[in-house]
Amino acid sequence: KWTAEEESRLTEIVKSLGWVGSSSLPPRIPWTEVARLMDQKRTATQYDYMVPAMLNDGKSRRWSVTDTFILVHKIASLDLDREEDIEWYSLPDEKWDYWTIHKLQQRWGQLKTTVTSEGATHRRG
């Protein structure tokens, strides 16, 4: 369980790294740096998951089928030949900005694994 003190300190640190308190985060929060500044009380991944919940009045949100559809559509619309060319920070927009870049990359990796195991691939042609 997160204490009010932890949440307050975390908010201060993330603001110092560029978050202005809107409903979305800057595209590149260095979570390992956040963990260091929080005296390594939790892992970088724990902070990565906690901050979006703080943005949503403390309510965490689960990844949905709709989120998967949006992610796949956004990546497909980039019309790229190589996955390495995805500019992850460009994917969120004002209607879909809850997820961190790390979470988008993680979900994409999970989706690729699922699709690849079914005999398909994310590459064109």
Short mmCIF file of N, CA and C in Angstrom, two decimals:
data_model
loop_
_atom_site.label_atom_id
_atom_site.label_comp_id
_atom_site.label_asym_id
_atom_site.label_seq_id
_atom_site.Cartn_x
_atom_site.Cartn_y
_atom_site.Cartn_z
N LYS A 1 0.84 -1.19 0.00
CA LYS A 1 0.00 0.00 0.00
C LYS A 1 0.88 1.25 0.00
N TRP A 2 0.46 2.23 -0.77
CA TRP A 2 1.19 3.48 -0.89
C TRP A 2 0.72 4.45 0.19
N THR A 3 1.67 5.10 0.84
CA THR A 3 1.31 6.09 1.85
C THR A 3 1.10 7.44 1.19
N ALA A 4 0.40 8.33 1.88
CA ALA A 4 0.19 9.69 1.37
C ALA A 4 1.53 10.40 1.21
N GLU A 5 2.46 10.12 2.11
CA GLU A 5 3.79 10.72 2.02
C GLU A 5 4.52 10.26 0.75
N GLU A 6 4.43 8.96 0.45
CA GLU A 6 5.06 8.43 -0.76
C GLU A 6 4.45 9.08 -2.01
N GLU A 7 3.14 9.16 -2.06
CA GLU A 7 2.47 9.76 -3.22
C GLU A 7 2.86 11.22 -3.38
N SER A 8 2.93 11.94 -2.28
CA SER A 8 3.32 13.35 -2.33
C SER A 8 4.75 13.51 -2.85
N ARG A 9 5.66 12.72 -2.30
CA ARG A 9 7.07 12.77 -2.74
C ARG A 9 7.19 12.36 -4.20
N LEU A 10 6.48 11.33 -4.59
CA LEU A 10 6.51 10.88 -5.98
C LEU A 10 6.00 11.98 -6.91
N THR A 11 4.94 12.64 -6.53
CA THR A 11 4.40 13.74 -7.34
C THR A 11 5.44 14.85 -7.49
N GLU A 12 6.11 15.20 -6.41
CA GLU A 12 7.16 16.23 -6.46
C GLU A 12 8.27 15.84 -7.43
N ILE A 13 8.70 14.61 -7.33
CA ILE A 13 9.81 14.14 -8.17
C ILE A 13 9.41 14.13 -9.65
N VAL A 14 8.23 13.60 -9.95
CA VAL A 14 7.81 13.53 -11.34
C VAL A 14 7.60 14.93 -11.91
N LYS A 15 7.10 15.85 -11.09
CA LYS A 15 6.97 17.24 -11.55
C LYS A 15 8.34 17.84 -11.84
N SER A 16 9.32 17.52 -11.02
CA SER A 16 10.67 18.05 -11.25
C SER A 16 11.28 17.51 -12.54
N LEU A 17 10.74 16.39 -13.01
CA LEU A 17 11.25 15.77 -14.25
C LEU A 17 10.43 16.17 -15.47
N GLY A 18 9.48 17.10 -15.29
CA GLY A 18 8.77 17.62 -16.45
C GLY A 18 7.27 17.48 -16.47
N TRP A 19 6.70 16.75 -15.53
CA TRP A 19 5.25 16.61 -15.51
C TRP A 19 4.64 17.87 -14.93
N VAL A 20 3.65 18.43 -15.61
CA VAL A 20 3.05 19.69 -15.16
C VAL A 20 1.71 19.49 -14.46
N GLY A 21 1.34 18.23 -14.24
CA GLY A 21 0.13 17.97 -13.47
C GLY A 21 -1.13 17.85 -14.30
N SER A 22 -0.98 17.79 -15.61
CA SER A 22 -2.15 17.60 -16.46
C SER A 22 -2.56 16.14 -16.41
N SER A 23 -3.45 15.74 -17.28
CA SER A 23 -3.91 14.36 -17.26
C SER A 23 -2.92 13.40 -17.92
N SER A 24 -1.86 13.91 -18.50
CA SER A 24 -0.90 13.02 -19.15
C SER A 24 0.51 13.30 -18.65
N LEU A 25 1.38 12.35 -18.87
CA LEU A 25 2.77 12.45 -18.45
C LEU A 25 3.64 12.87 -19.62
N PRO A 26 4.80 13.45 -19.32
CA PRO A 26 5.77 13.68 -20.40
C PRO A 26 6.11 12.32 -21.01
N PRO A 27 6.51 12.30 -22.26
CA PRO A 27 6.72 11.02 -22.93
C PRO A 27 7.84 10.17 -22.36
N ARG A 28 8.82 10.78 -21.74
CA ARG A 28 9.98 10.00 -21.29
C ARG A 28 10.31 10.29 -19.83
N ILE A 29 9.63 9.63 -18.94
CA ILE A 29 9.96 9.74 -17.53
C ILE A 29 11.02 8.68 -17.24
N PRO A 30 12.17 9.08 -16.70
CA PRO A 30 13.21 8.09 -16.39
C PRO A 30 12.89 7.39 -15.06
N TRP A 31 12.18 6.28 -15.13
CA TRP A 31 11.68 5.62 -13.92
C TRP A 31 12.80 5.13 -13.02
N THR A 32 13.95 4.76 -13.59
CA THR A 32 15.05 4.36 -12.72
C THR A 32 15.56 5.55 -11.91
N GLU A 33 15.52 6.74 -12.52
CA GLU A 33 15.90 7.96 -11.80
C GLU A 33 14.87 8.27 -10.72
N VAL A 34 13.60 8.08 -11.03
CA VAL A 34 12.54 8.28 -10.03
C VAL A 34 12.79 7.36 -8.84
N ALA A 35 13.07 6.10 -9.11
CA ALA A 35 13.34 5.14 -8.04
C ALA A 35 14.54 5.58 -7.20
N ARG A 36 15.58 6.05 -7.87
CA ARG A 36 16.77 6.52 -7.13
C ARG A 36 16.42 7.70 -6.24
N LEU A 37 15.66 8.66 -6.78
CA LEU A 37 15.28 9.83 -6.01
C LEU A 37 14.31 9.50 -4.87
N MET A 38 13.62 8.39 -5.01
CA MET A 38 12.72 7.92 -3.94
C MET A 38 13.46 6.98 -2.99
N ASP A 39 14.78 6.99 -3.04
CA ASP A 39 15.65 6.19 -2.18
C ASP A 39 15.45 4.69 -2.37
N GLN A 40 15.13 4.28 -3.59
CA GLN A 40 15.02 2.86 -3.95
C GLN A 40 14.05 2.09 -3.05
N LYS A 41 13.02 2.78 -2.54
CA LYS A 41 12.04 2.08 -1.68
C LYS A 41 11.17 1.13 -2.49
N ARG A 42 11.04 1.41 -3.79
CA ARG A 42 10.29 0.54 -4.69
C ARG A 42 11.04 0.46 -6.01
N THR A 43 10.58 -0.39 -6.89
CA THR A 43 11.26 -0.54 -8.18
C THR A 43 10.77 0.52 -9.17
N ALA A 44 11.56 0.72 -10.21
CA ALA A 44 11.17 1.66 -11.27
C ALA A 44 9.82 1.26 -11.86
N THR A 45 9.59 -0.03 -12.01
CA THR A 45 8.33 -0.51 -12.58
C THR A 45 7.15 -0.16 -11.68
N GLN A 46 7.33 -0.25 -10.38
CA GLN A 46 6.24 0.11 -9.46
C GLN A 46 5.87 1.59 -9.59
N TYR A 47 6.86 2.43 -9.75
CA TYR A 47 6.57 3.86 -9.93
C TYR A 47 5.89 4.11 -11.27
N ASP A 48 6.34 3.39 -12.29
CA ASP A 48 5.74 3.51 -13.62
C ASP A 48 4.25 3.17 -13.57
N TYR A 49 3.87 2.19 -12.78
CA TYR A 49 2.47 1.80 -12.67
C TYR A 49 1.68 2.73 -11.74
N MET A 50 2.33 3.28 -10.73
CA MET A 50 1.61 4.09 -9.74
C MET A 50 1.23 5.46 -10.28
N VAL A 51 2.10 6.10 -11.02
CA VAL A 51 1.83 7.47 -11.45
C VAL A 51 0.57 7.58 -12.29
N PRO A 52 0.33 6.71 -13.28
CA PRO A 52 -0.94 6.82 -14.01
C PRO A 52 -2.17 6.68 -13.10
N ALA A 53 -2.09 5.84 -12.08
CA ALA A 53 -3.20 5.71 -11.14
C ALA A 53 -3.41 7.02 -10.39
N MET A 54 -2.30 7.69 -10.05
CA MET A 54 -2.42 8.98 -9.37
C MET A 54 -3.09 10.01 -10.27
N LEU A 55 -2.85 9.93 -11.57
CA LEU A 55 -3.47 10.85 -12.52
C LEU A 55 -4.97 10.62 -12.63
N ASN A 56 -5.39 9.43 -12.29
CA ASN A 56 -6.80 9.06 -12.42
C ASN A 56 -7.46 9.00 -11.04
N ASP A 57 -7.15 9.97 -10.20
CA ASP A 57 -7.70 10.06 -8.84
C ASP A 57 -7.49 8.79 -8.04
N GLY A 58 -6.33 8.19 -8.20
CA GLY A 58 -5.99 7.01 -7.42
C GLY A 58 -6.59 5.72 -7.91
N LYS A 59 -7.38 5.78 -8.96
CA LYS A 59 -8.02 4.57 -9.48
C LYS A 59 -7.17 4.02 -10.62
N SER A 60 -6.72 2.80 -10.44
CA SER A 60 -5.96 2.21 -11.52
C SER A 60 -6.92 1.79 -12.63
N ARG A 61 -6.40 1.70 -13.81
CA ARG A 61 -7.21 1.34 -14.96
C ARG A 61 -6.60 0.11 -15.60
N ARG A 62 -7.42 -0.82 -15.98
CA ARG A 62 -6.93 -2.03 -16.62
C ARG A 62 -6.88 -1.84 -18.14
N TRP A 63 -5.88 -2.46 -18.74
CA TRP A 63 -5.76 -2.46 -20.20
C TRP A 63 -6.97 -3.18 -20.78
N SER A 64 -7.56 -2.63 -21.81
CA SER A 64 -8.77 -3.21 -22.39
C SER A 64 -8.55 -3.65 -23.84
N VAL A 65 -9.53 -4.36 -24.37
CA VAL A 65 -9.51 -4.74 -25.78
C VAL A 65 -9.48 -3.49 -26.64
N THR A 66 -10.19 -2.46 -26.21
CA THR A 66 -10.19 -1.19 -26.95
C THR A 66 -8.79 -0.59 -26.99
N ASP A 67 -8.07 -0.66 -25.87
CA ASP A 67 -6.70 -0.15 -25.85
C ASP A 67 -5.82 -0.93 -26.83
N THR A 68 -6.01 -2.24 -26.89
CA THR A 68 -5.24 -3.05 -27.85
C THR A 68 -5.55 -2.61 -29.27
N PHE A 69 -6.82 -2.43 -29.57
CA PHE A 69 -7.22 -1.98 -30.91
C PHE A 69 -6.59 -0.63 -31.24
N ILE A 70 -6.65 0.30 -30.32
CA ILE A 70 -6.08 1.64 -30.55
C ILE A 70 -4.58 1.54 -30.80
N LEU A 71 -3.88 0.76 -29.97
CA LEU A 71 -2.44 0.62 -30.12
C LEU A 71 -2.08 0.03 -31.48
N VAL A 72 -2.75 -1.05 -31.85
CA VAL A 72 -2.46 -1.69 -33.15
C VAL A 72 -2.76 -0.73 -34.28
N HIS A 73 -3.89 -0.05 -34.21
CA HIS A 73 -4.26 0.91 -35.26
C HIS A 73 -3.22 2.03 -35.38
N LYS A 74 -2.80 2.58 -34.24
CA LYS A 74 -1.82 3.67 -34.27
C LYS A 74 -0.49 3.20 -34.87
N ILE A 75 -0.05 2.02 -34.49
CA ILE A 75 1.22 1.52 -35.03
C ILE A 75 1.09 1.20 -36.51
N ALA A 76 -0.02 0.58 -36.90
CA ALA A 76 -0.23 0.26 -38.32
C ALA A 76 -0.30 1.53 -39.17
N SER A 77 -0.89 2.59 -38.62
CA SER A 77 -1.03 3.84 -39.39
C SER A 77 0.30 4.55 -39.60
N LEU A 78 1.32 4.17 -38.85
CA LEU A 78 2.65 4.77 -39.03
C LEU A 78 3.31 4.31 -40.33
N ASP A 79 2.85 3.18 -40.86
CA ASP A 79 3.34 2.64 -42.13
C ASP A 79 4.87 2.52 -42.14
N LEU A 80 5.40 1.87 -41.11
CA LEU A 80 6.85 1.70 -40.97
C LEU A 80 7.26 0.29 -41.38
N ASP A 81 8.48 0.18 -41.87
CA ASP A 81 9.02 -1.13 -42.21
C ASP A 81 9.69 -1.82 -41.02
N ARG A 82 10.18 -1.00 -40.09
CA ARG A 82 10.92 -1.55 -38.95
C ARG A 82 10.29 -1.09 -37.64
N GLU A 83 10.14 -2.02 -36.75
CA GLU A 83 9.59 -1.70 -35.43
C GLU A 83 10.47 -0.68 -34.69
N GLU A 84 11.75 -0.72 -34.92
CA GLU A 84 12.68 0.19 -34.26
C GLU A 84 12.39 1.66 -34.59
N ASP A 85 11.64 1.90 -35.68
CA ASP A 85 11.33 3.27 -36.09
C ASP A 85 10.08 3.84 -35.41
N ILE A 86 9.42 3.05 -34.58
CA ILE A 86 8.24 3.56 -33.88
C ILE A 86 8.66 4.65 -32.91
N GLU A 87 8.04 5.79 -33.02
CA GLU A 87 8.28 6.89 -32.09
C GLU A 87 7.19 6.80 -31.03
N TRP A 88 7.48 6.05 -29.98
CA TRP A 88 6.48 5.72 -28.97
C TRP A 88 5.85 6.95 -28.34
N TYR A 89 6.64 8.00 -28.14
CA TYR A 89 6.12 9.21 -27.52
C TYR A 89 5.04 9.88 -28.36
N SER A 90 4.97 9.54 -29.66
CA SER A 90 3.98 10.19 -30.53
C SER A 90 2.63 9.47 -30.52
N LEU A 91 2.55 8.31 -29.90
CA LEU A 91 1.30 7.53 -29.94
C LEU A 91 0.17 8.11 -29.09
N PRO A 92 0.43 8.52 -27.85
CA PRO A 92 -0.68 9.08 -27.06
C PRO A 92 -1.19 10.38 -27.67
N ASP A 93 -2.48 10.63 -27.51
CA ASP A 93 -3.07 11.90 -27.93
C ASP A 93 -4.05 12.35 -26.85
N GLU A 94 -4.77 13.45 -27.08
CA GLU A 94 -5.63 13.98 -26.02
C GLU A 94 -6.77 13.05 -25.63
N LYS A 95 -7.14 12.13 -26.49
CA LYS A 95 -8.22 11.20 -26.17
C LYS A 95 -7.70 9.87 -25.61
N TRP A 96 -6.41 9.61 -25.79
CA TRP A 96 -5.84 8.33 -25.36
C TRP A 96 -4.44 8.59 -24.81
N ASP A 97 -4.40 9.08 -23.57
CA ASP A 97 -3.11 9.49 -23.01
C ASP A 97 -2.86 8.94 -21.61
N TYR A 98 -3.60 7.92 -21.23
CA TYR A 98 -3.46 7.39 -19.89
C TYR A 98 -2.20 6.56 -19.70
N TRP A 99 -1.81 5.82 -20.73
CA TRP A 99 -0.73 4.85 -20.60
C TRP A 99 0.64 5.48 -20.81
N THR A 100 1.60 5.00 -20.04
CA THR A 100 2.98 5.47 -20.20
C THR A 100 3.60 4.81 -21.43
N ILE A 101 4.69 5.38 -21.90
CA ILE A 101 5.40 4.83 -23.05
C ILE A 101 5.86 3.40 -22.72
N HIS A 102 6.35 3.21 -21.53
CA HIS A 102 6.79 1.88 -21.10
C HIS A 102 5.65 0.87 -21.21
N LYS A 103 4.46 1.26 -20.76
CA LYS A 103 3.31 0.35 -20.82
C LYS A 103 2.93 0.04 -22.26
N LEU A 104 2.98 1.04 -23.14
CA LEU A 104 2.67 0.80 -24.55
C LEU A 104 3.66 -0.19 -25.16
N GLN A 105 4.94 0.00 -24.87
CA GLN A 105 5.96 -0.91 -25.39
C GLN A 105 5.77 -2.32 -24.83
N GLN A 106 5.46 -2.40 -23.55
CA GLN A 106 5.24 -3.70 -22.92
C GLN A 106 4.05 -4.42 -23.56
N ARG A 107 2.95 -3.71 -23.74
CA ARG A 107 1.76 -4.32 -24.33
C ARG A 107 2.00 -4.74 -25.79
N TRP A 108 2.75 -3.91 -26.52
CA TRP A 108 3.07 -4.26 -27.90
C TRP A 108 3.90 -5.54 -27.93
N GLY A 109 4.87 -5.63 -27.03
CA GLY A 109 5.70 -6.84 -26.96
C GLY A 109 4.86 -8.08 -26.64
N GLN A 110 3.92 -7.94 -25.72
CA GLN A 110 3.04 -9.07 -25.38
C GLN A 110 2.17 -9.44 -26.57
N LEU A 111 1.67 -8.45 -27.26
CA LEU A 111 0.80 -8.70 -28.41
C LEU A 111 1.58 -9.41 -29.52
N LYS A 112 2.79 -8.96 -29.78
CA LYS A 112 3.63 -9.60 -30.80
C LYS A 112 3.87 -11.06 -30.46
N THR A 113 4.14 -11.33 -29.21
CA THR A 113 4.38 -12.71 -28.79
C THR A 113 3.14 -13.56 -29.04
N THR A 114 1.99 -13.04 -28.72
CA THR A 114 0.73 -13.76 -28.92
C THR A 114 0.47 -13.98 -30.39
N VAL A 115 0.63 -12.94 -31.20
CA VAL A 115 0.36 -13.04 -32.63
C VAL A 115 1.38 -13.94 -33.30
N THR A 116 2.65 -13.82 -32.95
CA THR A 116 3.69 -14.64 -33.54
C THR A 116 3.46 -16.12 -33.23
N SER A 117 3.01 -16.41 -32.03
CA SER A 117 2.77 -17.81 -31.68
C SER A 117 1.61 -18.40 -32.48
N GLU A 118 0.79 -17.54 -33.04
CA GLU A 118 -0.32 -18.00 -33.89
C GLU A 118 0.08 -18.05 -35.37
N GLY A 119 1.35 -17.74 -35.68
CA GLY A 119 1.84 -17.86 -37.05
C GLY A 119 1.78 -16.58 -37.86
N ALA A 120 1.45 -15.46 -37.25
CA ALA A 120 1.41 -14.18 -37.97
C ALA A 120 2.63 -13.36 -37.57
N THR A 121 2.78 -12.22 -38.21
CA THR A 121 3.88 -11.32 -37.91
C THR A 121 3.41 -9.88 -38.02
N HIS A 122 4.15 -8.98 -37.37
CA HIS A 122 3.78 -7.57 -37.42
C HIS A 122 4.36 -6.85 -38.63
N ARG A 123 5.26 -7.48 -39.33
CA ARG A 123 5.94 -6.84 -40.46
C ARG A 123 5.06 -6.89 -41.72
N ARG A 124 5.26 -5.89 -42.57
CA ARG A 124 4.52 -5.81 -43.83
C ARG A 124 5.20 -6.68 -44.88
N GLY A 125 4.40 -7.13 -45.84
CA GLY A 125 4.96 -7.81 -47.00
C GLY A 125 5.31 -9.17 -46.69
#
